[in-house]
Coordinates of C-alpha atoms and ligand atoms in Angstrom, one line a residue:
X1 CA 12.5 21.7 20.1
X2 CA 11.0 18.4 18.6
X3 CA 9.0 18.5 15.6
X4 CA 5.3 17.8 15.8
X5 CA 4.3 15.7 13.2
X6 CA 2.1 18.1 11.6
X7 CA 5.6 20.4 11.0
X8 CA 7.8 18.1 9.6
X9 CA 6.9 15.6 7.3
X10 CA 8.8 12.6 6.4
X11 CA 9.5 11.7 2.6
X12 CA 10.5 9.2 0.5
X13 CA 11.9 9.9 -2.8
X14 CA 11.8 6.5 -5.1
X15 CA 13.6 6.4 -7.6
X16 CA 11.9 3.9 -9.6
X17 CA 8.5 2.5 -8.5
X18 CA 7.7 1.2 -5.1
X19 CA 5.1 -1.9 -5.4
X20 CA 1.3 -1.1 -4.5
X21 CA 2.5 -3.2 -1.3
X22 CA 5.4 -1.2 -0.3
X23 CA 3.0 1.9 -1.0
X24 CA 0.8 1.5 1.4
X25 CA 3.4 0.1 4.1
X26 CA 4.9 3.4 4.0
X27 CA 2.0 5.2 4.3
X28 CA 1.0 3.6 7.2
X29 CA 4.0 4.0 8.7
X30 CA 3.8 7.6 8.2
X31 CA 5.9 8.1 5.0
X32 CA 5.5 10.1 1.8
X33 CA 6.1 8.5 -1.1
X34 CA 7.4 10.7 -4.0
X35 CA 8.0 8.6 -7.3
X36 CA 10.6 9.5 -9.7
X37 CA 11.5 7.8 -12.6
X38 CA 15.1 8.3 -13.9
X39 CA 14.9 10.6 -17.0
X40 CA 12.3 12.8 -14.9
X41 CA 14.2 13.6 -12.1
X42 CA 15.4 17.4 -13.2
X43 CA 14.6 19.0 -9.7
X44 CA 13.7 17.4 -6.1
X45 CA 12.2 19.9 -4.0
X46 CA 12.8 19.2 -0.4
X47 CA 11.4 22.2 2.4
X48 CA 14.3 22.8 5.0
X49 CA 12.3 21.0 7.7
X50 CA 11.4 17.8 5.9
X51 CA 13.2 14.5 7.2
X52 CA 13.8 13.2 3.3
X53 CA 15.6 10.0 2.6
X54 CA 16.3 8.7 -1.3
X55 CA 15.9 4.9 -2.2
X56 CA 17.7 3.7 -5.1
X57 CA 15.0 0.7 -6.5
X58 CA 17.7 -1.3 -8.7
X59 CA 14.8 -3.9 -9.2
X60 CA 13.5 -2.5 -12.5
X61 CA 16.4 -0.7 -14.2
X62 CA 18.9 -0.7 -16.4
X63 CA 20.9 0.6 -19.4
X64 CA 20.2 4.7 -19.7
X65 CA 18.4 4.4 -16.7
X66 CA 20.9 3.6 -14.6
X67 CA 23.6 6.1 -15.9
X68 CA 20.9 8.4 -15.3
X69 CA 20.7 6.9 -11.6
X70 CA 24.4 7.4 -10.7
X71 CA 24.0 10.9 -11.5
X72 CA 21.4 11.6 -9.3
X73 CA 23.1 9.7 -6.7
X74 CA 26.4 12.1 -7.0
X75 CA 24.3 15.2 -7.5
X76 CA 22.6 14.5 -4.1
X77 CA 25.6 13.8 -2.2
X78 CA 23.7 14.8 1.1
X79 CA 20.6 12.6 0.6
X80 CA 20.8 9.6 2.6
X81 CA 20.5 6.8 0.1
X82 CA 18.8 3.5 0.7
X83 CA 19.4 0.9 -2.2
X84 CA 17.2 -2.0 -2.9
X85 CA 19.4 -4.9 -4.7
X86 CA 17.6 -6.5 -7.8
X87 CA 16.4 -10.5 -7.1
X88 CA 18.7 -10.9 -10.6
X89 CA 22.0 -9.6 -11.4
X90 CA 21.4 -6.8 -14.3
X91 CA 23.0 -6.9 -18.0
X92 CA 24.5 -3.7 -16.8
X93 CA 26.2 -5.1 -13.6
X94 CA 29.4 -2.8 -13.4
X95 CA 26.9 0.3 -13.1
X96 CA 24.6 -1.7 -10.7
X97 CA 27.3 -2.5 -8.5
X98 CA 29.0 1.1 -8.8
X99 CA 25.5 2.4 -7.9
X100 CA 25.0 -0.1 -4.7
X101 CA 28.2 0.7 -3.6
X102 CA 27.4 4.3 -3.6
X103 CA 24.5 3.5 -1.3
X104 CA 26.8 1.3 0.8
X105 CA 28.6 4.3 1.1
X106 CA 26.0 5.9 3.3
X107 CA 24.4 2.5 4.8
X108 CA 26.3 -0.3 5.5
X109 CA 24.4 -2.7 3.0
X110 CA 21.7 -2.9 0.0
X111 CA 18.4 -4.0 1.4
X112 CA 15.2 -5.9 0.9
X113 CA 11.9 -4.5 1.4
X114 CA 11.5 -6.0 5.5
X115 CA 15.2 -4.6 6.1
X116 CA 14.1 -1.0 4.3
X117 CA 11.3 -0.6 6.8
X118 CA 13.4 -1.4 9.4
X119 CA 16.2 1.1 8.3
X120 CA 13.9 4.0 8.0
X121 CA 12.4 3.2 11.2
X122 CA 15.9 3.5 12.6
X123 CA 16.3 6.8 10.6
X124 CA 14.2 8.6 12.9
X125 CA 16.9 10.3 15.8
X126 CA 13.7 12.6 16.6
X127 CA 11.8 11.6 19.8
X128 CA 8.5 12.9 18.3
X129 CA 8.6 10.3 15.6
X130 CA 8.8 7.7 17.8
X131 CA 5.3 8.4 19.4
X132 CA 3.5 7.9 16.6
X133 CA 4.3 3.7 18.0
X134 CA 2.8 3.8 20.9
X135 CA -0.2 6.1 19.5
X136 CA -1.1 3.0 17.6
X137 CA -0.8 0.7 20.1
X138 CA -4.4 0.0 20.3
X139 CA -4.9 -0.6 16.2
X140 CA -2.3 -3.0 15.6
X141 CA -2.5 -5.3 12.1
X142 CA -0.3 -5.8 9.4
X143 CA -3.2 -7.1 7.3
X144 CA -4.4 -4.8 4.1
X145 CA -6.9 -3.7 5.5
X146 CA -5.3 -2.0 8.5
X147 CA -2.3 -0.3 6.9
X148 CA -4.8 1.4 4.4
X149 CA -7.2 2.6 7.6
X150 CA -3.4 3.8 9.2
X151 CA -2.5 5.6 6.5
X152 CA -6.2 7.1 6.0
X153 CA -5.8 7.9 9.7
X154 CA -2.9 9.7 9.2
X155 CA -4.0 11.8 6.0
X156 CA -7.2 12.9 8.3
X157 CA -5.2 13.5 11.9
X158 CA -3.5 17.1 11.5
X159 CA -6.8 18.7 9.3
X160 CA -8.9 20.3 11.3
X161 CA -12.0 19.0 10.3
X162 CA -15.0 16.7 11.7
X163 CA -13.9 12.8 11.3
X164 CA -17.2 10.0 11.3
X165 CA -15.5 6.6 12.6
X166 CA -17.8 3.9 11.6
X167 CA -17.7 0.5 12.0
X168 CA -18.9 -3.0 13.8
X169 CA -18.9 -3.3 17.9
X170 CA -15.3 -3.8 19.1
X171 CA -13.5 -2.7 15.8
X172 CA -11.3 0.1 17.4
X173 CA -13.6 3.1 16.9
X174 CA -12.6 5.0 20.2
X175 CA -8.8 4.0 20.0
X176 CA -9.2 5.4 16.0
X177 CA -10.4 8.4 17.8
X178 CA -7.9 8.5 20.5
X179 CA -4.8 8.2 17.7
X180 CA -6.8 11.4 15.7
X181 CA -6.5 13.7 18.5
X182 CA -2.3 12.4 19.5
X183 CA -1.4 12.7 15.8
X184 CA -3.4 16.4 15.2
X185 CA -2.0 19.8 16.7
X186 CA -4.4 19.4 19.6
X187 CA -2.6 17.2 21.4
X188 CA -1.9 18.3 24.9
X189 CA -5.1 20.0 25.2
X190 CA -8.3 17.3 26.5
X191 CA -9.6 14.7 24.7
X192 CA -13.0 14.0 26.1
X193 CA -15.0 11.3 25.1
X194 CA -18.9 10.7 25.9
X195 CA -21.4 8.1 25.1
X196 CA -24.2 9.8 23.9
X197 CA -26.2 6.7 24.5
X198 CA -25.4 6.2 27.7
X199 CA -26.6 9.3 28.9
X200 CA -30.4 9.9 30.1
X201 CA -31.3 12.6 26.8
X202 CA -32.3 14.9 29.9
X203 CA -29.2 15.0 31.5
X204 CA -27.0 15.3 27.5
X205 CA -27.7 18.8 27.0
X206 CA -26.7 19.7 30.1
X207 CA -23.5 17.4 29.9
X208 CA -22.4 18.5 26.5
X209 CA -23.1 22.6 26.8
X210 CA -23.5 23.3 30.4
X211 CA -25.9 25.3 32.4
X212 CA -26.6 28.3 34.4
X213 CA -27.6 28.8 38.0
X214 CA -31.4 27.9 38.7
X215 CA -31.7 27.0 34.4
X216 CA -34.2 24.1 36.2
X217 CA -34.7 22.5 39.5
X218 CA -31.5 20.9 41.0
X219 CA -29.1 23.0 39.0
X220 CA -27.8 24.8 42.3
X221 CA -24.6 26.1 41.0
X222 CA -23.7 27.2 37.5
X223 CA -21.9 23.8 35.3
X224 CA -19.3 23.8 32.8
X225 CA -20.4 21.3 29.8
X226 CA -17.7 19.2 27.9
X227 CA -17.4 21.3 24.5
X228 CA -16.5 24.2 27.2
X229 CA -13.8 22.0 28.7
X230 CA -12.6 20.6 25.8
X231 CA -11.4 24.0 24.5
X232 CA -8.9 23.6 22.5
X233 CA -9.0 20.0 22.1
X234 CA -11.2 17.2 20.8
X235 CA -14.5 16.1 21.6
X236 CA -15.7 12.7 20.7
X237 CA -18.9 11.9 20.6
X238 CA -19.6 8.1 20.6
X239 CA -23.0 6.9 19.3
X240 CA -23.7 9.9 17.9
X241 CA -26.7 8.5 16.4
X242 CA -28.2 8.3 20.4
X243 CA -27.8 11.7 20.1
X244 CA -31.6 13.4 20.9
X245 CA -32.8 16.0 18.6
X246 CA -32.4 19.0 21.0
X247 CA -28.4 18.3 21.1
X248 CA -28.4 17.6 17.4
X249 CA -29.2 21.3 16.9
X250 CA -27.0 22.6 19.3
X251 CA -23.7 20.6 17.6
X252 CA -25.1 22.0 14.2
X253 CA -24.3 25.5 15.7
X254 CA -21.1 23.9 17.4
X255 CA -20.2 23.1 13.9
X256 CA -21.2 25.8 11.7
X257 CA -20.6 28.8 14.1
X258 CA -18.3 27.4 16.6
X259 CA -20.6 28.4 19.4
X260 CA -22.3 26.8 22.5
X261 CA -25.0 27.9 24.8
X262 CA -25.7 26.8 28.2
X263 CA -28.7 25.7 29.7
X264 CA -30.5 29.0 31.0
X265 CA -28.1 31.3 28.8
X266 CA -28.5 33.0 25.6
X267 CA -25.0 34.4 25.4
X268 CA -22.7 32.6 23.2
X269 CA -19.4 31.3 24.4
X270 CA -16.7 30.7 21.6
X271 CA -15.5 27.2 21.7
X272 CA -12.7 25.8 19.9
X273 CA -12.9 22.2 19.3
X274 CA -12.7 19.4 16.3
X275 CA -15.5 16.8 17.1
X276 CA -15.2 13.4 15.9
X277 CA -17.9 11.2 16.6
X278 CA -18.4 7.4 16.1
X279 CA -21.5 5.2 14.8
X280 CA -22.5 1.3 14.7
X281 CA -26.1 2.7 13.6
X282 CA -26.5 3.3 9.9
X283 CA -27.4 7.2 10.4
X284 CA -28.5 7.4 6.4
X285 CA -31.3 4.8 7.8
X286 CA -31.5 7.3 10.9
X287 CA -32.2 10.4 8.5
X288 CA -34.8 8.5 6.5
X289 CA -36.7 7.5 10.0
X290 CA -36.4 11.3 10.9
X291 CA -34.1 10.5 14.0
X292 CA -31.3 12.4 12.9
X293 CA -31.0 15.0 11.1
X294 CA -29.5 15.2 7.4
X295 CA -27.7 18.5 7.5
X296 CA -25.8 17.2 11.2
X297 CA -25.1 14.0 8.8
X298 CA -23.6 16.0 6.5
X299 CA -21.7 18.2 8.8
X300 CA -19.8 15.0 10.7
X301 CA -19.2 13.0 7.3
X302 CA -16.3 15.3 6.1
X303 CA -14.0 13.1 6.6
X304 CA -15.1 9.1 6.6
X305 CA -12.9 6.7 8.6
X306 CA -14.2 3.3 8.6
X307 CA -12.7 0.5 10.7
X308 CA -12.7 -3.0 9.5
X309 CA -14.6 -6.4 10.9
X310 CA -11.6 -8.1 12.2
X311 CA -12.7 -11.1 10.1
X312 CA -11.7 -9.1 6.9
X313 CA -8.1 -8.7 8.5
X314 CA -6.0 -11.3 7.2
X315 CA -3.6 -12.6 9.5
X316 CA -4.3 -10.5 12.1
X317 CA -6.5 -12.6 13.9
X318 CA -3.0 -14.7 15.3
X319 CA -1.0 -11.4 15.1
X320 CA -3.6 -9.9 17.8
X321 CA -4.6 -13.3 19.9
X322 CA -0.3 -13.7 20.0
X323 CA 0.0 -9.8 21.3
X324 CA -3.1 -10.0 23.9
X325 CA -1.3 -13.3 25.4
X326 CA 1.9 -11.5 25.4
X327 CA 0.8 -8.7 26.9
X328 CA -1.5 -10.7 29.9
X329 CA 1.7 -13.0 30.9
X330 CA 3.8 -9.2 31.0
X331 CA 1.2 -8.7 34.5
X332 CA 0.0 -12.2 34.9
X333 CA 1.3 -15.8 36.3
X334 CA -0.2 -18.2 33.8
X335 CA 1.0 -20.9 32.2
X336 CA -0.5 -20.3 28.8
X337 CA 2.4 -19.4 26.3
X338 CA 0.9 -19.9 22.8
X339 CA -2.1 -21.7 20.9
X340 CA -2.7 -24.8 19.6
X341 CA -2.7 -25.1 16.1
X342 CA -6.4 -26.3 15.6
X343 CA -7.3 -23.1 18.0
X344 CA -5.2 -20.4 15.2
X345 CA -7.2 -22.2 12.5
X346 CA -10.6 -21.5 14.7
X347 CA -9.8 -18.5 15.6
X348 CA -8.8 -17.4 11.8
X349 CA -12.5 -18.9 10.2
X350 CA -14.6 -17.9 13.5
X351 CA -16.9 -15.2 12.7
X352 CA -15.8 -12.7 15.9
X353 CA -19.3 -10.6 15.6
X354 CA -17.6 -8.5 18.9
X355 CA -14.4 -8.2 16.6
X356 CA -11.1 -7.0 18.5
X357 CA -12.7 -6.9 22.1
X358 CA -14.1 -10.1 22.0
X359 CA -10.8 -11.5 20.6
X360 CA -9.1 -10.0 23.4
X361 CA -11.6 -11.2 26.1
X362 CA -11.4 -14.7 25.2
X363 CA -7.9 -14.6 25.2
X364 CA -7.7 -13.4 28.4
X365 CA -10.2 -15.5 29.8
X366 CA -8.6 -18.9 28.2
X367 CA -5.0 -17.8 29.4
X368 CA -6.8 -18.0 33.2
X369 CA -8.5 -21.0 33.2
X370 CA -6.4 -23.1 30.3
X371 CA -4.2 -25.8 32.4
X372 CA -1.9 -26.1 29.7
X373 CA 0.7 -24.3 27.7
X374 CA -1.1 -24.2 25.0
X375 CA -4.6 -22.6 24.5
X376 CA -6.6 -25.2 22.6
X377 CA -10.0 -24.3 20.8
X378 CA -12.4 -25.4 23.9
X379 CA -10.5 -22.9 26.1
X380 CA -11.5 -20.1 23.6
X381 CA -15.2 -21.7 23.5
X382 CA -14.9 -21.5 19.6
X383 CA -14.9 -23.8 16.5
X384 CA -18.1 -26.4 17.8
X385 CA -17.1 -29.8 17.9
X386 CA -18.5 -31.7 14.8
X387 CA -19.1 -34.5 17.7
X388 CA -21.2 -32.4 19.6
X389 CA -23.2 -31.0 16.5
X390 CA -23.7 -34.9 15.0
X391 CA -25.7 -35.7 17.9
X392 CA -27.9 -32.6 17.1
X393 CA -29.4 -33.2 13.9
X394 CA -32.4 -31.1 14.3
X395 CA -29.7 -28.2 15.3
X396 CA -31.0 -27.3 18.8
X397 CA -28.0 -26.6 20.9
X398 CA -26.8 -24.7 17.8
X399 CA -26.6 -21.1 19.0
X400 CA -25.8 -17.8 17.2
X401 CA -22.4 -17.3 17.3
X402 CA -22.0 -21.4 16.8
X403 CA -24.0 -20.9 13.3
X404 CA -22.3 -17.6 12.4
X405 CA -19.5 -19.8 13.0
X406 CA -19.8 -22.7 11.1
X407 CA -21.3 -20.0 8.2
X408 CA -17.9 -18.5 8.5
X409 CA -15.9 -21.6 7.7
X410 CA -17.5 -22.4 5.0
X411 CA -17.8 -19.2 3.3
X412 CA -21.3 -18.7 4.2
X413 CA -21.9 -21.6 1.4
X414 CA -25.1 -22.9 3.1
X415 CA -24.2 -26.9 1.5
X416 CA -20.7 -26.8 2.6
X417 CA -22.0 -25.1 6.3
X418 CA -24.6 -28.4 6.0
X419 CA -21.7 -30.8 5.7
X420 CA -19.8 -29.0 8.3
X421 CA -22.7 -28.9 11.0
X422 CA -23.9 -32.9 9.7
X423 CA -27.7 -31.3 9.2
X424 CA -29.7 -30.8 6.2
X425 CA -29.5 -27.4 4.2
X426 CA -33.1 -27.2 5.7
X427 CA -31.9 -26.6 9.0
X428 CA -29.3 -24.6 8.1
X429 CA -31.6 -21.9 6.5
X430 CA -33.9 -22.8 9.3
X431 CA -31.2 -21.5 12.1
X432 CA -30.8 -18.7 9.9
X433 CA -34.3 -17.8 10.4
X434 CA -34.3 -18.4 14.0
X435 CA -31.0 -16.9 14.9
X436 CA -31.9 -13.6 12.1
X437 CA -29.1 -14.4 10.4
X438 CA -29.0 -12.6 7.0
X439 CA -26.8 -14.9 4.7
X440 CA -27.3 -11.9 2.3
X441 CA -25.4 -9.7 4.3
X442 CA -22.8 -11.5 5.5
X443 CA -21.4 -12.5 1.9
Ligands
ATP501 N1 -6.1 -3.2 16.3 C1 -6.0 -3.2 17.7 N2 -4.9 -3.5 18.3 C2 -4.9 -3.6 19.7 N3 -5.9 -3.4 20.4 C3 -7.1 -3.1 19.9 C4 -7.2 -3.0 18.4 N4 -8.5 -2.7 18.1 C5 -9.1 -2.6 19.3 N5 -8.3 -2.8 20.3 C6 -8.7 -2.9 21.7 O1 -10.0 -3.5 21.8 C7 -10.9 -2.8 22.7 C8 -12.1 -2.3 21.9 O2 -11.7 -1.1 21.2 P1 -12.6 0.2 21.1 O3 -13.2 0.5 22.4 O4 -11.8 1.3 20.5 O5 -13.7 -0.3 20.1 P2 -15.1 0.4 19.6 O6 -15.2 0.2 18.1 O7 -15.1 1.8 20.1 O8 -16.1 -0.5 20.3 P3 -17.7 -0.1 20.6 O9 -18.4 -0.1 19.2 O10 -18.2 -1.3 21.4 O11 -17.8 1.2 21.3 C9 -10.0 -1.8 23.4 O12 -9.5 -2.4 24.5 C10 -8.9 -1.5 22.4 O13 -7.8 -1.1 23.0
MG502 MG1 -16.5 2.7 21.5

């Protein structure tokens, strides 16, 4: 039978010390990381089920260390070994070379960091590993900021605890949700998702815990409500700060007792669900305006997962625009094929206040109605043309997303945004004002 994720876990043992880079990589990719250093390495424990692999780091060693090194590498004939080559040949070269070609034994060569990834990707002859790809199709990024939420995501996935995803609009939240519930034992039971705004407060209760027969008019036939159906799965409950105060108290008792009620009913039904719920609303704000209540707060914020504003994602920005393209031309006859390099550099300072679904919409829309093979900045509607803003002096066509723009590029310096847009820095605090843009905020 293939092992679930939350059975087997997949290990690294370093011998040496991987860089606070190569850290987190692995983590994302669902790896942990045991250091060792040389002299320390008396026992490894390993459990029977655990997929283990040794790397040899030859980067930082030498001397005792290295005798110490070969040892381990004979006394753990059975550990697949991974060696990583130093950038310099070692004082100590006869041992470094014996060492690597101990490694070489087991893989064909020594490897760099890329090539290591790679190879323990390949390491993974169990089909259940591979899901965890596709589970995070829908939160790519290479950036920083994206392998630490991955590997965050990973640590939270098989507890069985509440998970609050915050974040901006359009930063992943529901697909962070979706990847909780595919990494966590409750996969293959429901994943339901509801918007709690999007619901008439009325009609939520009802939704969420069900009702009996005749509760109130209209309810002709006894309901089933979505913490019933969800049994043994996950409920995710997006907006949760929508949430009206009457449903508020009946996910306290979801939480603390594990119970529901349905409309019309006093007899509580058992439920077994994790809830994970998502917010753009600052709920301590919420609290102090008594709209939600603390000790619900309290209850969801176990565990904190918060997704990133894709501006803060370096590099991602042209990793995602080149994946969305790629992805449209797969179903699509266009005749876009990349981007212009003046639209990479617009897209990489534009502000994107709709984040990763407004990156992929204008994609999309630019690859349709672009004539050429390459999608230039106009076809995006992004980066304003200093042309067009010269003739404005007084800033009038200058909307929002134009100014949060033009803030952007010039790292919300409100001169340098002055000498970008060709106005005064009167107008630029000016548009501020009018477009309630909180400089304060944004820096
Ligand atoms: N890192 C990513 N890689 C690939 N696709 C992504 C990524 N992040 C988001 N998406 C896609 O962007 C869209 C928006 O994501 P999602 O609905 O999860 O965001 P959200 O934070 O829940 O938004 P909202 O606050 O508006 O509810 C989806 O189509 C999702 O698949
Ligand atoms: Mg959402």
């Amino acid at each position: 039978m293939a092992a679930t994720p939350g059975s087997t876990k997949r290990c690294v043992i370093w011998f040496g010390e991987p860089c606070p880079r190569e850290k987190i990589l692995l983590a994302a990719e669902g790896w942990q990381v045991r250091t060792v250093l040389p002299r320390q390495a008396a026992g490894i424990g390993m459990r029977a089920n655990d997929q283990v692999v040794g790397v040899i780091d030859l980067r930082h060693h030498s001397g005792d260390e290295l005798e110490h090194l070969e040892a381990l590498a004979s006394e753990h004939r059975h550990l697949p070994l991974l060696g990583i080559e130093p950038a310099a040949p070692h004082d100590d070269d006869a041992r470094t070379h014996r060492l690597l070609s101990a490694c070489r034994q087991r893989f064909a060569h020594p490897l760099d960091l890329d090539e290591l990834m790679r190879r323990l990707a390949t390491l993974d002859d169990d089909p259940a590993w591979h899901r965890t790809d596709d589970v995070f199709d829908c939160l790519r990024g290479e950036s920083t900021a994206m392998l630490a939420m991955r590997a965050t995501l990973r640590k939270f996935a098989p507890v069985d605890l509440p998970v609050l995803i915050t974040g901006e609009t359009g930063t992943g939240k529901e697909a962070a949700a979706n990847a909780l519930h595919r990494l966590s034992q409750r996969e293959g039971h429901p994943f339901l998702a509801i918007n709690c705004g999007a619901i008439a407060p009325t009609l939520l209760q009802s939704e969420l815990f069900g009702h009996e027969r005749g509760s109130f008019t209209g309810a002709t036939t006894r309901r089933q409500g979505l913490f019933e159906n969800a049994h043994r799965g996950t409920v995710f409950l997006d907006e949760v700060g929508d949430l009206p105060m009457e449903a508020q108290t009946s996910l306290l008792r979801v939480l603390q007792e594990g119970t529901i009620e349905r409309i019309g009913s006093n007899q509580p039904i058992h439920v077994d669900v994790r809830v994970l719920a998502a917010t753009h609303v600052d709920l301590e704000q919420a609290i102090e305006q008594r709209r939600f209540r603390s000790d619900l707060y309290y209850r969801l914020n176990v565990l904190h997962l918060s997704l990133p504003p894709l501006r803060r994602r370096d590099g991602d920005i042209e990793l995602l625009a080149r994946h969305f393209l790629r992805v449209f031309r797969a179903h699509h006859a266009v005749r876009a094929r990349g981007y212009t390099s003046a639209a990479l550099q617009a897209m990489s300072r534009f502000h994107w206040p709709g984040n990763v679904r407004e990156l992929l919409n204008r994609v999309q829309r630019a690859a349709i109605t672009t004539e050429d093979e390459l999608i230039d900045c106009a076809d995006l509607g992004i980066g304003p043309s200093a042309d067009a803003l010269a003739r404005d002096p007084a800033g009038n066509r200058i909307d929002r997303e134009a100014l949060l723009s033009c803030l952007a590029q010039s790292r919300y310096n409100v001169s340098a945004c002055a000498r970008l847009m060709k106005v005064s820095r009167v107008t630029v605090y000016r548009l501020c004002r009018r477009h309630a843009v909180r400089l304060d905020t944004l820096r």
